PDB file of C-alpha atoms in Angstrom:
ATOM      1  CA  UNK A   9       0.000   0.000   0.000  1.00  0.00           C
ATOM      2  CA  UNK A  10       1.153   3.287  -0.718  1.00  0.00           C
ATOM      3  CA  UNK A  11       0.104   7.124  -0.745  1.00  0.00           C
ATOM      4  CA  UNK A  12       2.045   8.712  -3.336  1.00  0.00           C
ATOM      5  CA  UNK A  13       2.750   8.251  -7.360  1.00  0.00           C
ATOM      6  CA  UNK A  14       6.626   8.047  -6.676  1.00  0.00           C
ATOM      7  CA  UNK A  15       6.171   4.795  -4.117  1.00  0.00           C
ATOM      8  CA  UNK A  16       3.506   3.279  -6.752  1.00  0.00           C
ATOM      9  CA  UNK A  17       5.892   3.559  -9.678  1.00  0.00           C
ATOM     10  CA  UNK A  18       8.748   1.699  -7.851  1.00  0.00           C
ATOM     11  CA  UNK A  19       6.078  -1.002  -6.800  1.00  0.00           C
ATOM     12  CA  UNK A  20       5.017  -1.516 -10.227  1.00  0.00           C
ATOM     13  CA  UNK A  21       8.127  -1.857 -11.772  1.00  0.00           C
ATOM     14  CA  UNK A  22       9.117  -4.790  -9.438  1.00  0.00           C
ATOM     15  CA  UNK A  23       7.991  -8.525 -10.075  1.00  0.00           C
ATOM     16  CA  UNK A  24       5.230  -9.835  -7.600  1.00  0.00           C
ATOM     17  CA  UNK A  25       2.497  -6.957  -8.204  1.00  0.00           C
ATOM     18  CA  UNK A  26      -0.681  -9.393  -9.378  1.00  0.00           C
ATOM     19  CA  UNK A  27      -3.064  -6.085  -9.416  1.00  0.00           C
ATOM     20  CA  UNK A  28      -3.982  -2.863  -7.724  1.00  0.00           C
ATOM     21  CA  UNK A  29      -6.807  -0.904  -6.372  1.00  0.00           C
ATOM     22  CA  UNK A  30      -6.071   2.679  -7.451  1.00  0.00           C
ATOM     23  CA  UNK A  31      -7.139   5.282  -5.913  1.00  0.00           C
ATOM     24  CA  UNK A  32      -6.852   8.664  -8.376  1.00  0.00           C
ATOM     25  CA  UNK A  33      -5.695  11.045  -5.968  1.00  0.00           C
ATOM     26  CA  UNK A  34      -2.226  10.414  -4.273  1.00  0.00           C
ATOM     27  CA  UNK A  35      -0.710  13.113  -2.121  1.00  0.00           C
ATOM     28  CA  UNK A  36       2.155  13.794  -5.162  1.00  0.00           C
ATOM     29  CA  UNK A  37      -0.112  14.076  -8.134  1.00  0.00           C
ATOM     30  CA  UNK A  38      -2.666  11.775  -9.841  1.00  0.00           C
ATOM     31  CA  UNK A  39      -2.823   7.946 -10.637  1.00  0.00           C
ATOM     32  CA  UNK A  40      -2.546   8.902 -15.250  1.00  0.00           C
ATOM     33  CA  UNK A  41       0.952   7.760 -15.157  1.00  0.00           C
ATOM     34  CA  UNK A  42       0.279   4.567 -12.823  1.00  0.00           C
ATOM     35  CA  UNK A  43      -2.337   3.028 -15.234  1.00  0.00           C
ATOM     36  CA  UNK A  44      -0.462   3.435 -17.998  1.00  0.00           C
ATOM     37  CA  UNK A  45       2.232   1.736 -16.333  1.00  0.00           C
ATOM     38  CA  UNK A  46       0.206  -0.914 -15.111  1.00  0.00           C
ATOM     39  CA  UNK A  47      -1.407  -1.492 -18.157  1.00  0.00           C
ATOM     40  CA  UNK A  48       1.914  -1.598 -19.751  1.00  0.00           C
ATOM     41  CA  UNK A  49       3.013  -4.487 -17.529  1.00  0.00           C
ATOM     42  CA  UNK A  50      -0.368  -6.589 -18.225  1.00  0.00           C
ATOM     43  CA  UNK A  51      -1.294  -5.814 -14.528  1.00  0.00           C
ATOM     44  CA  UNK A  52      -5.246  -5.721 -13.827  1.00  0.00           C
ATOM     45  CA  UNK A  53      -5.666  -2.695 -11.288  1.00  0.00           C
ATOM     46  CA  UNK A  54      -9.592  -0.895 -10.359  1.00  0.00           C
ATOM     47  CA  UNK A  55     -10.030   2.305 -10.382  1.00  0.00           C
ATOM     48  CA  UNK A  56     -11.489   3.583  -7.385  1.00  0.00           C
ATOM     49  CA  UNK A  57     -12.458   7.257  -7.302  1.00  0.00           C
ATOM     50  CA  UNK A  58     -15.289   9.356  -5.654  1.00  0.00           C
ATOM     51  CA  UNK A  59     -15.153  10.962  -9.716  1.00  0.00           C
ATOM     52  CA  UNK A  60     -17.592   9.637 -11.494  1.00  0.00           C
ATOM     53  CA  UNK A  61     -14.706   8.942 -14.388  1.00  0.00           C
ATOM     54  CA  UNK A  62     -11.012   9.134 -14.277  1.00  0.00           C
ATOM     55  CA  UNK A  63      -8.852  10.757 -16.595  1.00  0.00           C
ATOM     56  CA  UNK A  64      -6.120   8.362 -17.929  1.00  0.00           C
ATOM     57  CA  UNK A  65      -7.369   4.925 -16.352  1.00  0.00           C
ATOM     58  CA  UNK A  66      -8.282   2.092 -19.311  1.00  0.00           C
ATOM     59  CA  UNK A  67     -11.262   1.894 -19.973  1.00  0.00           C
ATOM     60  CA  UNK A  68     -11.271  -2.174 -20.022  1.00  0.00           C
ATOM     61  CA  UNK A  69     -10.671  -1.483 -15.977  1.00  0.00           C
ATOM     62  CA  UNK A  70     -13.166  -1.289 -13.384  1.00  0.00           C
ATOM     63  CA  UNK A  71     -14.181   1.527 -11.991  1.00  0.00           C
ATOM     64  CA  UNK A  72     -15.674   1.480  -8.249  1.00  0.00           C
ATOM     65  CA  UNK A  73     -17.099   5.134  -6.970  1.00  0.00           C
ATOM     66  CA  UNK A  74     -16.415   5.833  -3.568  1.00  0.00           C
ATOM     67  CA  UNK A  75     -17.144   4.983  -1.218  1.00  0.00           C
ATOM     68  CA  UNK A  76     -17.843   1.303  -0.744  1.00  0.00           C
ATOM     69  CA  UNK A  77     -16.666  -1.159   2.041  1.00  0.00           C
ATOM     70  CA  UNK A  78     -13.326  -2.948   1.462  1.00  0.00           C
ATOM     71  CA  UNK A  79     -14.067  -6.069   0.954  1.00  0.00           C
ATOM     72  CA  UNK A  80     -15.995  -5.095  -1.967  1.00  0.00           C
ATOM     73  CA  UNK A  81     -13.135  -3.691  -3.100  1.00  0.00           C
ATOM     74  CA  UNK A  82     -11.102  -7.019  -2.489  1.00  0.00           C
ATOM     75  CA  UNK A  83     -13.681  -9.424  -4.267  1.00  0.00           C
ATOM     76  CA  UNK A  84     -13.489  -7.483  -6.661  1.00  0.00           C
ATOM     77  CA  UNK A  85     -10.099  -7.180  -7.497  1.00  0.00           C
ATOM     78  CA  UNK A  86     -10.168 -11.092  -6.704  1.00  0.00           C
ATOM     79  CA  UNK A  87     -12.192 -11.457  -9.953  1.00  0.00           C
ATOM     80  CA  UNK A  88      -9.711  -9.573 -12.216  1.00  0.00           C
ATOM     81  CA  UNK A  89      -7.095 -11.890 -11.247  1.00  0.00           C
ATOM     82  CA  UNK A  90      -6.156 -14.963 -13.199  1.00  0.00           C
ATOM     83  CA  UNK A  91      -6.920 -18.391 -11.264  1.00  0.00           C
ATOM     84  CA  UNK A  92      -3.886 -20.522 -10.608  1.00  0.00           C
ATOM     85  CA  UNK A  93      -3.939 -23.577  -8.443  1.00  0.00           C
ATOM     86  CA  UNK A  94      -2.013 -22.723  -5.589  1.00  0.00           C
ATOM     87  CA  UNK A  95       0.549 -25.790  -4.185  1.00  0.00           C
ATOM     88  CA  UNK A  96       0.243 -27.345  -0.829  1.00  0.00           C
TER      89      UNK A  96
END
């Protein structure tokens, strides 16, 4: 979890991110730049946003309006993920 763009963009860019919850309005700017990036890395993300839309998010992404409880937000970013067994 992080508050600001700079912290997102390092998390991104690092193996082991399987998707994101973004909110658009981090302390050091707004999320544009993170869902390019994310989409760039083939990384499902939601947008969540009290805006009704969100300049610069895909439009293939989610979009959750504010507020809602979190684990709404959790199931679904559950469903954007790919199923994989997991090993025992």
């Amino acid at each position: 979890m992080t508050t600001t763009v700079r912290h997102a963009l390092i998390l991104i860019a690092h193996d082991g991110l399987s998707g994101a919850i973004m909110d658009h309005s981090l302390s050091d700017g707004d999320s544009t730049n993170l869902c390019a990036r994310l989409k760039e890395r083939g990384i499902p993300y939601i947008s969540y946003s009290g805006y009704s839309a969100v300049a610069g998010a895909d439009q293939a992404a989610p979009h959750i309006t504010k507020p809602v409880p979190m684990d709404f937000l959790m199931s679904a970013l559950e469903e954007l993920l790919p199923s994989t067994p997991r090993v025992s």
